[in-house]
Coordinates of C-alpha atoms in Angstrom, one line a residue:
Chain Q
M1 CA 110.7 44.4 60.5
T2 CA 112.6 43.9 63.8
V3 CA 115.4 43.3 65.3
L4 CA 115.9 40.3 68.4
I5 CA 118.7 40.4 70.5
L6 CA 119.8 37.9 72.7
T7 CA 120.6 38.8 75.9
S8 CA 120.6 39.1 79.6
E9 CA 119.3 41.4 81.4
E10 CA 122.1 43.6 82.6
D11 CA 124.0 44.5 79.4
V12 CA 124.8 47.7 79.4
T13 CA 126.7 47.4 75.7
A14 CA 123.7 46.2 74.5
D15 CA 121.8 49.3 76.0
M16 CA 123.8 51.5 74.5
V17 CA 123.0 49.8 70.9
V18 CA 119.0 49.4 71.7
A19 CA 119.3 53.5 72.6
R20 CA 120.4 54.0 68.9
L21 CA 118.1 51.6 67.1
H22 CA 115.1 53.6 69.2
E23 CA 116.5 56.6 68.2
T24 CA 115.7 55.5 63.8
G25 CA 113.0 54.1 65.4
T26 CA 113.9 50.1 64.4
P27 CA 111.6 47.9 66.3
V28 CA 113.4 46.0 68.8
M29 CA 112.9 42.5 71.0
R30 CA 115.0 41.8 73.6
L31 CA 114.9 38.4 75.2
D32 CA 117.4 36.1 77.4
P33 CA 117.3 32.9 76.8
A34 CA 116.6 32.0 80.3
D35 CA 113.4 33.1 80.4
L36 CA 111.8 30.8 78.1
P37 CA 109.7 29.3 79.0
G38 CA 108.2 31.1 81.4
K39 CA 108.3 35.3 80.2
A40 CA 108.5 34.2 77.1
V41 CA 106.4 32.2 75.1
L42 CA 107.5 30.4 71.5
S43 CA 105.8 28.4 69.2
A44 CA 107.1 27.4 65.2
D45 CA 104.9 25.9 62.9
F46 CA 106.2 23.6 59.7
A47 CA 102.5 22.6 59.5
H48 CA 101.3 24.3 55.7
G49 CA 104.0 23.0 53.9
D50 CA 106.0 26.1 54.9
F51 CA 107.8 27.5 58.1
D52 CA 106.7 30.3 60.7
G53 CA 107.3 31.0 64.0
H54 CA 106.3 33.8 66.6
L55 CA 108.4 34.5 69.7
S56 CA 106.2 36.2 72.7
V57 CA 107.7 38.8 75.3
N58 CA 106.1 40.4 77.5
G59 CA 103.1 40.6 75.3
H60 CA 105.0 41.4 72.1
V61 CA 105.2 39.0 69.7
L62 CA 107.3 38.9 66.7
S63 CA 106.5 36.8 63.7
M64 CA 109.9 34.7 62.2
G65 CA 108.3 36.2 59.3
G66 CA 109.5 39.8 60.3
L67 CA 112.7 39.0 62.1
R68 CA 115.2 41.4 60.6
S69 CA 118.3 40.3 62.2
V70 CA 119.3 38.5 65.4
W71 CA 122.4 39.6 67.7
V72 CA 124.2 37.3 69.7
R73 CA 125.1 39.5 72.6
R74 CA 125.0 37.5 75.8
P75 CA 122.1 35.3 75.9
G76 CA 121.7 33.4 78.7
E77 CA 121.8 29.0 79.1
P78 CA 117.8 28.5 77.8
A79 CA 115.5 27.7 80.6
A80 CA 118.1 28.1 83.4
H81 CA 115.1 30.7 84.7
A82 CA 112.8 28.0 84.9
S83 CA 110.6 27.3 88.2
H84 CA 112.3 23.6 87.9
P85 CA 115.1 23.7 85.6
S86 CA 117.0 20.2 84.1
P87 CA 119.6 19.9 82.0
W88 CA 117.1 18.2 79.8
L89 CA 114.6 21.2 79.9
T90 CA 117.7 23.1 79.0
A91 CA 118.6 21.3 75.9
E92 CA 114.6 20.8 74.8
T93 CA 114.2 24.8 74.8
R94 CA 117.3 25.3 73.3
Q95 CA 116.4 23.0 70.1
A96 CA 112.9 24.9 70.1
L97 CA 114.1 28.3 70.1
Y98 CA 117.6 28.4 68.1
G99 CA 116.4 25.3 65.7
M100 CA 113.9 28.1 64.8
L101 CA 115.7 30.9 64.4
Y102 CA 118.1 29.0 62.2
S103 CA 115.2 28.2 60.0
A104 CA 113.9 32.0 59.4
A105 CA 115.1 33.6 56.7
T106 CA 117.5 36.4 58.8
R107 CA 120.8 37.6 58.6
W108 CA 122.8 37.5 62.0
M109 CA 125.4 38.4 64.6
N110 CA 127.2 36.4 64.9
H111 CA 125.1 32.9 64.1
P112 CA 126.4 30.6 66.2
R113 CA 127.9 28.3 64.1
N114 CA 130.7 30.0 63.2
A115 CA 130.7 31.6 66.7
D116 CA 131.7 28.7 68.2
Q117 CA 134.5 27.6 65.3
A118 CA 136.3 31.2 65.6
R119 CA 136.6 30.5 69.7
L120 CA 139.3 28.3 69.0
K121 CA 142.3 29.6 69.1
P122 CA 144.5 27.6 67.0
W123 CA 142.1 28.0 63.8
Q124 CA 141.8 31.6 64.9
L125 CA 145.9 31.4 63.6
R126 CA 145.6 29.6 61.2
V127 CA 143.0 31.8 59.5
A128 CA 144.7 35.3 60.6
H129 CA 148.0 33.5 58.8
L130 CA 145.9 33.0 55.7
S131 CA 144.4 36.4 56.0
G132 CA 147.8 37.9 55.7
F133 CA 148.5 39.3 59.4
A134 CA 151.8 38.8 61.4
V135 CA 151.5 36.1 63.5
P136 CA 153.8 35.3 66.5
P137 CA 155.0 32.1 66.8
T138 CA 152.8 29.7 68.7
V139 CA 152.6 26.2 70.1
F140 CA 149.7 24.0 72.0
T141 CA 151.3 21.4 73.6
T142 CA 151.0 18.7 75.7
A143 CA 154.9 17.7 75.2
P144 CA 157.2 19.1 77.5
R145 CA 160.2 18.3 75.8
V146 CA 158.5 20.3 72.7
A147 CA 157.9 23.3 75.0
Q148 CA 161.4 23.4 76.2
Q149 CA 162.0 23.1 72.5
F150 CA 160.0 26.4 71.8
A151 CA 161.4 28.1 74.3
R152 CA 164.9 28.0 73.6
E153 CA 164.6 28.9 70.1
H154 CA 162.8 31.7 70.8
G155 CA 164.5 32.9 74.4
D156 CA 161.0 34.9 75.6
V157 CA 157.9 33.6 75.4
V158 CA 154.9 33.7 77.6
V159 CA 152.0 31.8 78.2
K160 CA 148.7 32.0 78.3
S161 CA 145.2 30.3 78.2
A162 CA 143.4 29.3 75.1
S163 CA 140.1 28.8 77.0
G164 CA 139.8 31.9 79.3
P165 CA 140.4 31.8 82.8
P166 CA 138.9 28.9 85.0
P167 CA 134.9 29.1 85.7
G168 CA 134.0 29.5 89.0
E169 CA 133.6 32.1 91.8
P170 CA 135.5 34.3 92.9
G171 CA 137.0 34.3 89.0
L172 CA 140.6 33.6 89.1
A173 CA 143.1 36.0 87.1
L174 CA 144.9 34.6 84.9
P175 CA 147.5 37.0 82.8
T176 CA 149.1 36.0 80.4
T177 CA 152.5 35.8 81.6
L178 CA 156.0 36.0 80.6
I179 CA 158.5 33.0 80.9
G180 CA 162.7 31.5 80.5
P181 CA 163.4 29.1 78.7
D182 CA 164.8 27.0 81.8
A183 CA 161.1 27.3 83.2
D184 CA 160.1 23.9 84.8
F185 CA 157.9 22.6 81.8
S186 CA 156.9 19.1 83.7
G187 CA 153.3 20.1 84.0
V188 CA 152.4 20.3 79.7
A189 CA 152.5 16.8 80.5
A190 CA 149.1 17.3 82.4
G191 CA 147.1 20.0 80.5
P192 CA 148.3 21.1 76.9
A193 CA 150.3 24.6 77.0
L194 CA 149.6 27.8 75.0
L195 CA 153.6 29.2 74.4
Q196 CA 154.2 32.2 72.0
R197 CA 157.0 34.3 71.2
Y198 CA 156.8 37.4 73.5
I199 CA 156.6 40.8 71.3
A200 CA 158.0 43.8 72.9
K201 CA 155.3 45.9 72.7
R202 CA 154.9 49.3 72.1
A203 CA 150.9 49.7 72.3
D204 CA 148.2 47.2 72.2
I205 CA 145.8 47.9 69.3
R206 CA 141.7 46.9 69.1
L207 CA 140.5 46.4 66.0
T208 CA 137.0 46.5 66.0
C209 CA 135.1 45.4 62.5
V210 CA 131.4 45.4 62.1
G211 CA 130.5 44.4 59.1
T212 CA 132.7 46.2 56.3
R213 CA 133.2 48.7 58.9
L214 CA 136.5 49.3 60.8
F215 CA 137.6 50.5 64.6
A216 CA 140.8 51.1 65.6
A217 CA 142.3 52.1 68.9
R218 CA 146.1 52.1 70.1
K219 CA 146.7 52.4 74.1
T220 CA 150.7 52.9 74.6
A221 CA 152.1 50.2 76.8
E222 CA 154.8 50.4 79.5
P223 CA 158.2 49.2 78.7
G224 CA 158.1 45.2 79.7
Q225 CA 154.5 45.2 79.7
V226 CA 152.7 42.0 79.4
D227 CA 149.4 41.9 79.1
G228 CA 147.5 45.0 78.7
R229 CA 144.2 44.0 80.7
Y230 CA 146.0 43.8 84.0
G231 CA 146.6 46.7 85.8
D232 CA 146.8 50.7 84.6
T233 CA 149.8 52.2 82.8
G234 CA 148.0 55.7 82.9
H235 CA 147.5 55.4 79.0
S236 CA 143.5 55.3 77.5
W237 CA 143.1 54.5 74.5
E238 CA 143.5 56.6 71.5
P239 CA 141.8 56.3 67.5
V240 CA 144.2 55.9 64.8
P241 CA 144.2 54.6 61.5
V242 CA 143.7 51.5 60.1
P243 CA 146.5 50.8 57.7
D244 CA 145.7 48.7 54.5
R245 CA 147.4 46.1 54.8
I246 CA 145.7 45.5 57.8
G247 CA 141.8 45.9 56.9
K248 CA 142.9 44.4 53.5
S249 CA 143.4 41.1 56.4
A250 CA 140.3 42.0 58.8
H251 CA 138.1 42.0 55.8
E252 CA 139.4 38.8 54.4
Y253 CA 139.5 36.6 57.9
V254 CA 135.6 37.9 58.9
R255 CA 135.0 36.7 55.2
L256 CA 136.8 33.1 56.4
A257 CA 135.3 33.0 59.9
G258 CA 131.8 34.1 58.8
L259 CA 131.6 36.6 60.9
A260 CA 129.6 40.2 60.9
Y261 CA 131.2 41.3 64.0
A262 CA 134.5 40.9 65.1
A263 CA 137.5 42.5 67.8
F264 CA 140.9 41.8 67.2
D265 CA 143.7 42.3 69.7
F266 CA 147.5 43.1 68.6
A267 CA 150.6 43.7 69.2
E268 CA 152.3 46.5 68.0
D269 CA 156.1 46.1 68.0
E270 CA 158.8 48.8 67.7
D271 CA 159.1 48.7 64.5
G272 CA 155.0 49.3 63.9
I273 CA 154.2 46.1 63.0
W274 CA 150.8 44.8 64.4
W275 CA 151.0 41.2 65.6
F276 CA 147.9 39.4 65.3
L277 CA 147.3 38.1 69.2
E278 CA 143.4 37.1 68.6
C279 CA 140.5 37.6 67.4
N280 CA 137.2 37.9 70.0
Q281 CA 133.7 37.3 68.1
S282 CA 132.2 38.6 70.9
G283 CA 134.5 41.3 72.4
Q284 CA 133.5 43.9 74.7
F285 CA 133.1 47.4 72.5
G286 CA 132.3 49.4 75.4
F287 CA 135.5 50.3 76.8
V288 CA 136.6 51.9 73.4
E289 CA 134.0 53.7 72.7
L290 CA 133.8 55.6 75.8
E291 CA 136.9 56.4 75.2
T292 CA 137.8 57.2 71.8
G293 CA 134.4 58.1 71.3
Q294 CA 134.3 55.9 67.7
P295 CA 130.9 55.1 67.1
V296 CA 130.9 51.3 67.2
S297 CA 127.4 50.8 69.0
E298 CA 126.1 53.4 66.3
A299 CA 127.7 51.0 63.5
V300 CA 126.3 47.7 65.2
A301 CA 123.0 49.7 65.3
Q302 CA 122.9 50.0 61.7
W303 CA 124.2 46.5 60.8
L304 CA 121.1 44.8 62.6
A305 CA 118.9 47.9 61.0
Q306 CA 119.9 46.8 57.7
R307 CA 117.7 45.1 55.4
G308 CA 119.1 42.7 52.6
P309 CA 119.0 39.5 51.5
D310 CA 121.0 36.7 54.1
R311 CA 123.3 35.0 53.0
R312 CA 123.2 31.9 55.0
T313 CA 120.6 30.6 55.5
P314 CA 119.6 26.9 54.1
E315 CA 118.6 28.1 50.3
S316 CA 121.6 30.0 49.9
R317 CA 123.8 29.0 52.5
R318 CA 126.7 27.3 49.4
Chain N
M22 CA 147.7 9.8 54.6
T23 CA 145.9 8.5 57.3
V24 CA 142.1 8.2 58.5
L25 CA 142.0 9.9 61.8
I26 CA 138.9 8.6 64.1
L27 CA 137.2 10.0 67.1
T28 CA 135.2 7.7 69.4
S29 CA 135.6 5.7 72.5
E30 CA 137.2 2.7 72.8
E31 CA 133.9 -0.2 72.8
D32 CA 132.4 1.1 69.4
V33 CA 131.9 -2.3 67.4
T34 CA 130.3 0.0 64.1
A35 CA 133.8 1.7 64.3
D36 CA 135.3 -1.3 64.1
M37 CA 133.7 -2.5 61.3
V38 CA 135.1 0.0 59.6
V39 CA 138.8 -0.5 60.4
A40 CA 138.5 -3.6 59.4
R41 CA 137.6 -2.5 56.1
L42 CA 140.4 0.4 56.5
H43 CA 143.0 -2.3 56.8
E44 CA 141.4 -4.6 54.5
T45 CA 142.5 -2.0 52.1
G46 CA 145.8 -1.0 53.2
T47 CA 144.8 2.5 54.7
P48 CA 146.3 3.4 57.5
V49 CA 144.5 4.5 60.4
M50 CA 144.9 5.9 64.0
R51 CA 141.8 6.0 66.6
L52 CA 141.6 8.7 69.4
D53 CA 139.5 9.0 71.8
P54 CA 139.7 13.1 72.7
A55 CA 139.2 11.5 76.5
D56 CA 142.4 10.4 76.5
L57 CA 144.2 13.4 75.8
P58 CA 146.8 14.1 77.7
G59 CA 147.5 10.9 78.5
K60 CA 147.8 8.1 76.5
A61 CA 147.8 11.0 73.9
V62 CA 150.4 13.4 73.5
L63 CA 149.6 16.7 70.7
S64 CA 151.4 19.6 69.4
A65 CA 150.4 22.0 67.0
D66 CA 152.7 24.4 65.6
F67 CA 152.5 27.8 64.0
A68 CA 155.7 28.4 64.4
H69 CA 157.1 29.2 61.0
G70 CA 154.7 31.4 59.1
D71 CA 152.5 27.9 58.6
F72 CA 151.0 25.8 60.4
D73 CA 152.0 22.1 61.5
G74 CA 150.7 19.3 64.1
H75 CA 151.0 15.9 65.3
L76 CA 148.8 13.8 67.3
S77 CA 150.6 10.5 68.9
V78 CA 148.7 7.7 70.0
N79 CA 150.3 4.4 71.7
G80 CA 153.6 5.5 70.0
H81 CA 152.2 6.2 67.1
V82 CA 152.3 9.4 65.5
L83 CA 150.3 11.0 62.5
S84 CA 151.7 14.3 61.2
M85 CA 148.4 16.9 60.4
G86 CA 150.1 17.5 57.0
G87 CA 149.3 13.3 56.9
L88 CA 146.0 13.8 57.7
R89 CA 143.6 11.9 55.3
S90 CA 140.0 12.2 56.3
V91 CA 139.1 13.0 60.1
W92 CA 135.3 10.8 61.0
V93 CA 133.6 11.6 64.7
R94 CA 132.1 9.3 65.8
R95 CA 131.3 8.5 69.4
P96 CA 134.4 11.0 70.7
G97 CA 134.7 10.7 74.8
E98 CA 134.6 14.8 76.1
P99 CA 138.2 15.3 75.8
A100 CA 141.0 14.9 79.3
A101 CA 137.4 13.0 80.3
H102 CA 140.1 10.7 81.8
A103 CA 142.6 13.2 83.1
S104 CA 143.9 12.0 86.2
H105 CA 142.6 15.3 87.8
P106 CA 139.9 16.3 85.2
S107 CA 137.9 19.7 85.4
P108 CA 135.9 21.4 83.3
W109 CA 139.1 23.7 82.8
L110 CA 140.8 20.8 81.8
T111 CA 138.5 20.3 79.5
A112 CA 138.1 23.6 77.6
E113 CA 141.5 23.8 77.2
T114 CA 142.5 20.4 75.7
R115 CA 138.9 20.7 74.0
Q116 CA 141.2 24.1 72.4
A117 CA 143.8 22.4 71.6
L118 CA 142.5 19.4 69.8
Y119 CA 139.9 20.3 67.8
G120 CA 141.0 23.9 67.3
M121 CA 144.3 21.7 66.0
L122 CA 142.4 19.1 63.4
Y123 CA 140.2 22.7 61.7
S124 CA 143.3 24.1 60.6
A125 CA 144.0 21.1 59.1
A126 CA 143.4 20.6 54.9
T127 CA 141.2 17.5 55.6
R128 CA 138.0 15.9 55.2
W129 CA 135.4 15.3 57.8
M130 CA 132.8 12.9 58.4
N131 CA 131.0 15.2 59.3
H132 CA 132.4 18.5 60.7
P133 CA 131.9 19.6 64.3
R134 CA 130.8 22.3 63.0
N135 CA 127.9 21.1 60.5
A136 CA 127.8 18.4 62.9
D137 CA 125.7 20.7 65.7
Q138 CA 123.3 22.6 63.6
A139 CA 122.2 19.3 61.8
R140 CA 121.2 18.1 65.4
L141 CA 118.2 21.2 66.1
K142 CA 115.0 19.6 64.8
P143 CA 112.7 22.2 63.4
W144 CA 116.1 22.9 61.3
Q145 CA 116.0 19.7 60.1
L146 CA 112.0 20.2 58.9
R147 CA 113.2 23.4 57.1
V148 CA 115.7 22.0 55.5
A149 CA 114.1 19.2 54.3
H150 CA 110.9 21.0 53.0
L151 CA 113.2 22.8 51.4
S152 CA 115.2 19.8 50.0
G153 CA 111.5 18.8 48.8
F154 CA 110.9 16.2 51.4
A155 CA 106.9 15.6 52.4
V156 CA 107.2 16.8 56.5
P157 CA 104.0 15.9 58.4
P158 CA 102.1 18.9 59.8
T159 CA 104.4 19.8 63.4
V160 CA 104.6 22.1 66.1
F161 CA 107.1 23.1 68.7
T162 CA 105.1 25.2 71.3
T163 CA 105.4 26.7 74.8
A164 CA 101.9 27.8 74.9
P165 CA 98.7 25.2 75.9
R166 CA 96.5 26.6 73.2
V167 CA 98.3 26.2 70.3
A168 CA 99.3 22.7 71.5
Q169 CA 95.6 22.0 71.4
Q170 CA 94.9 24.4 68.5
F171 CA 97.1 22.1 66.6
A172 CA 95.7 18.6 67.5
R173 CA 92.1 19.8 67.2
E174 CA 92.9 20.3 63.4
H175 CA 95.3 17.5 62.8
G176 CA 93.1 14.7 65.0
D177 CA 95.6 12.1 65.9
V178 CA 98.9 13.3 67.3
V179 CA 102.2 12.1 68.5
V180 CA 104.1 14.3 70.9
K181 CA 108.0 13.4 71.1
S182 CA 111.5 14.7 72.3
A183 CA 113.6 17.2 70.0
S184 CA 116.8 16.7 72.2
G185 CA 116.4 13.0 72.8
P186 CA 115.5 11.1 76.0
P187 CA 116.8 12.7 79.6
P188 CA 120.3 11.8 80.6
G189 CA 121.1 10.0 83.5
E190 CA 121.6 6.2 84.5
P191 CA 119.3 4.2 84.6
G192 CA 118.2 5.5 81.1
L193 CA 114.5 6.8 80.7
A194 CA 112.4 5.1 77.4
L195 CA 110.8 7.9 76.4
P196 CA 108.7 7.0 73.3
T197 CA 107.2 9.0 70.4
T198 CA 103.2 8.9 72.0
L199 CA 99.9 9.2 70.4
I200 CA 97.9 11.6 71.5
G201 CA 94.2 13.1 71.0
P202 CA 92.7 16.4 71.0
D203 CA 91.2 16.1 74.2
A204 CA 94.7 15.4 76.3
D205 CA 95.2 18.1 78.7
F206 CA 98.2 20.8 77.3
S207 CA 98.1 22.7 80.2
G208 CA 101.9 20.9 81.1
V209 CA 102.9 22.6 77.8
A210 CA 104.2 26.0 79.4
A211 CA 106.4 24.1 81.7
G212 CA 108.5 22.7 78.4
P213 CA 108.3 23.2 74.7
A214 CA 106.5 20.2 73.4
L215 CA 107.0 18.8 70.1
L216 CA 103.6 17.6 68.1
Q217 CA 103.5 15.8 64.7
R218 CA 101.2 15.0 63.0
Y219 CA 100.8 11.1 63.4
I220 CA 101.3 9.5 60.4
A221 CA 99.6 5.8 59.9
K222 CA 102.6 3.7 58.4
R223 CA 102.8 0.8 56.8
A224 CA 106.8 0.6 57.2
D225 CA 109.7 2.4 58.7
I226 CA 112.0 3.7 56.1
R227 CA 115.8 3.9 57.0
L228 CA 118.1 5.5 54.4
T229 CA 121.9 6.1 54.9
C230 CA 123.6 8.7 53.2
V231 CA 127.4 8.0 52.2
G232 CA 129.1 10.8 50.5
T233 CA 126.5 10.6 47.4
R234 CA 125.8 6.9 47.8
L235 CA 122.1 5.8 49.5
F236 CA 121.0 2.9 50.7
A237 CA 117.6 2.7 51.5
A238 CA 116.4 -0.2 54.5
R239 CA 112.6 -1.2 54.7
K240 CA 110.6 -2.8 57.9
T241 CA 107.4 -3.5 57.8
A242 CA 105.3 -2.2 60.6
E243 CA 102.5 -3.2 62.7
P244 CA 98.7 -1.7 62.7
G245 CA 99.0 0.8 64.2
Q246 CA 102.5 0.5 65.5
V247 CA 103.9 4.3 66.4
D248 CA 107.3 4.0 67.2
G249 CA 109.7 1.4 65.5
R250 CA 112.3 1.5 68.5
Y251 CA 110.4 -0.1 71.4
G252 CA 108.5 -3.6 70.7
D253 CA 109.5 -6.4 68.3
T254 CA 107.1 -6.6 65.4
G255 CA 108.5 -9.9 64.0
H256 CA 109.6 -8.1 60.8
S257 CA 112.8 -7.8 59.8
W258 CA 114.9 -4.2 57.6
E259 CA 114.5 -5.2 54.2
P260 CA 116.8 -3.8 51.1
V261 CA 114.7 -1.7 48.9
P262 CA 115.8 0.9 45.9
V263 CA 115.6 4.6 46.3
P264 CA 112.8 6.5 45.2
D265 CA 114.4 9.2 42.1
R266 CA 112.8 11.9 44.1
I267 CA 113.7 11.1 47.3
G268 CA 117.2 10.5 46.1
K269 CA 117.5 13.4 44.9
S270 CA 115.9 15.2 48.2
A271 CA 118.8 13.3 50.1
H272 CA 121.6 14.7 47.6
E273 CA 119.9 18.4 48.3
Y274 CA 119.4 18.1 52.0
V275 CA 123.1 17.1 52.6
R276 CA 124.7 19.4 50.7
L277 CA 122.5 22.2 52.5
A278 CA 123.2 20.9 55.7
G279 CA 126.9 20.4 54.8
L280 CA 126.8 16.5 55.7
A281 CA 129.5 13.7 54.6
Y282 CA 127.1 11.1 56.6
A283 CA 122.9 11.5 57.3
A284 CA 120.9 8.9 58.6
F285 CA 117.2 9.7 57.4
D286 CA 114.3 8.4 59.5
F287 CA 110.9 8.2 57.0
A288 CA 107.3 7.0 58.0
E289 CA 105.8 4.9 54.8
D290 CA 102.3 5.9 54.4
E291 CA 99.5 3.5 53.3
D292 CA 100.5 5.4 49.5
G293 CA 103.8 5.2 49.9
I294 CA 104.6 8.2 50.5
W295 CA 107.7 8.6 52.5
W296 CA 107.3 11.3 55.5
F297 CA 110.3 12.5 56.4
L298 CA 110.7 12.1 60.4
E299 CA 114.3 12.9 61.1
C300 CA 117.6 12.8 59.9
N301 CA 120.7 12.1 62.8
Q302 CA 124.1 13.2 61.3
S303 CA 125.7 10.1 63.5
G304 CA 123.0 7.7 63.2
Q305 CA 123.5 3.9 63.5
F306 CA 124.2 1.5 61.0
G307 CA 125.4 -1.5 62.3
F308 CA 122.3 -3.2 62.6
V309 CA 121.0 -2.4 58.8
E310 CA 124.6 -3.7 57.4
L311 CA 123.7 -6.4 60.0
E312 CA 119.6 -7.0 58.9
T313 CA 119.6 -6.0 54.6
G314 CA 123.7 -6.7 53.9
Q315 CA 123.9 -3.4 52.6
P316 CA 127.3 -2.4 52.6
V317 CA 127.4 0.3 54.6
S318 CA 130.8 0.2 56.6
E319 CA 132.4 -0.6 53.4
A320 CA 131.0 2.9 51.9
V321 CA 132.1 4.8 55.4
A322 CA 135.5 3.2 54.9
Q323 CA 135.6 4.1 51.1
W324 CA 134.7 7.6 52.0
L325 CA 137.3 8.2 54.9
A326 CA 139.8 6.4 52.3
Q327 CA 139.2 8.7 49.8
R328 CA 142.0 11.4 48.6
G329 CA 140.4 14.7 47.2
P330 CA 140.3 18.8 47.9
D331 CA 138.8 19.8 51.0
R332 CA 136.1 21.6 50.5
R333 CA 135.4 23.3 53.8
T334 CA 139.0 24.4 54.9
P335 CA 139.3 28.2 56.2
E336 CA 141.3 28.9 52.5
S337 CA 138.1 27.3 50.3
R338 CA 134.7 27.5 52.3
R339 CA 133.1 30.3 50.7

C-alpha cells in the first residue's frame, strides 16, 4: 500500500515527510501533476463493472487498489510541463487525474473538495465561532460607511487581504496593517475590505493539527507588533502545551471542515486568551519543527501510513 | 425569506424560474457576481460573537438571516465587471461573497463544493456504478497501448472530451466520435483520451432530477447516430415514465454526490437498457420543458421556495 504525494519537484517539507516514510519502509510515489502527460502515465479503467486505475512515474506503477493515502502538498497545475500546454489540456488532464483519484477508496490529507471550502476566510471565522474559539470582531465589506462605522466602534483595527498577496513577479508584500477610525475608507467601494479589531498581543501562536494530534508553538511578540510574518523580533518559536478548551475547539473545527491537516494562527492577548486569526489547511510546518523540535513531519508520515477505512469515498461519505 | 439566484443577466432559464417564484409571491434577488463590487454591495459582519451579512442589489437589501435558498445557475466571475478588474480583485471578491454565503444557514442548488466534485467525469462513472446504473465500459488514459487494447477488446468505441470543448471564440464543436480498433492512438500520449464502448442506441434519454422529483424525456435516435447534440433527426423529446430501478439509482446518485439538481444523459439500447453516459449538475432543462411540457422550472421554483432546515451548513454537515 503506497502513499501518493502530489507536489512539485522542489519541496523540502515533502522531503522531510518522505524521509520518515522511508524509515518505516512505507512505499511512496511522488507526482507533480504538471508532469502528466509526459513523465507520468495514467489509465483509469471502468471496463468491468468495477473500477481500477494506474499511475506510472519513472517506471514505477501504482494501482489505485494499492493506494494507501494521498497527500495534496503543493501540486503543480496538471499538464503545465506538457510540450504544448493549453487551458484545455489542463482541464482534460485534471479530469483524468483527479477524477481517478476521487474514485479510489483512499484517505486524503486534505481532500481538495474540503480544501477549497476551507480557504474561504469568512467561512473560517464562522466555523471557528461554531467550534468555540474566540474570534475578533471582523467585517468584510464593499460599503465605505460600514467600514468606517466598524473602525469607529472598535478603535484600532487592522486591514488585511482575504486571499493573500496579489499574484505576480516580483511578489508584493501585503502585511496586515493597523489603521485608525479616521482613515479614508472610500476605496472600499472598489474592492472588498477585511477589517478586524486589533488584538494587542503578547505572542503569536501556531497550532498544528495532524489527524487528532496537536502541536502548539508560541513566539513572543514585540509590544505593538502587528504582523508577525514580517520583520525579526529576536524571539523564536517555543513549544507550549495545548489548553484543553483550545484542543476541543481545534478537533471540532477540523471535524466540521473535513480536514486531516490544519495550521491555526492565534494572537495571544495580555489576558492569555488565544484569538483565532485563521486556519490554513496547507500551512507550512517546517519552521515550527525546526525551531521547536516538535515531530510534525513524523506525525504527518504516521497519518499517511495508517491503514484504515476511508471515511470520504462515495460509498460512505454520508 | 428570499431566494438568491446567482446568474448572468441574460438567462432565459432563470427567467422561467423567476416567473414561477413571482406567481407564488416568493421574494427573489438576482445577482451576477461579476457586478460585485459595483452594482452590488456586500457586508459580512462577524462582530458580535455571531454572524450576519447583507447583500444589496439596486437598492434591495437581503440579509443572510432572510436567505431561503441559493440557486447557483450561471454566475459570472466575481468582479469581472469592475472598472479595474484583476485576478486579485476577483480572488478577494470571491472570498467575500462565497465566504459569506457559505456561512449562511441556507439550502443550495447546488453547493459549489459538491458541484465542483460532480463535474469530474471519471468520478461520475464510479458514483453511477455504485448507484446501480448500467455504465458502458470506459477508459481514461495517456497510454496509446491501453487505448488500442481497449478498442480491440470492445470493437466500436467512441472518443469524447471529458471537460467539454476547448474554450475560445469562435467555439469549437467537438462531437463524440466513433472510431475503430485500427485508429492511430499515438496522440493519446500527448493528452488523456476518454474512450467508451459504443452503445448502439434507439433513443437518447434525459432524466432531470429536482430534489426528489424526476422527469424523464426520450428522443428517438436515427440508426447509427452517435452524438444527439449535433444534427436534427426530425424527432422531438417526449415524456416517458421513469422505470423504478432507474429512479432508485438516480436518488442514490444525487444523495452520494450531494446534489439538489442533476441532469442525467442515457443511451437507450435495443433491449431498452438505459446506459449512463453522464450527469451534468447544471444541465439545461429549458428545451425539455419546451418540448415535453414537463414542469421542470416549476419544480425548481418549488424546491427553492421550500422552507426547511439546511442539511449542509457547518452546524450539521456531518
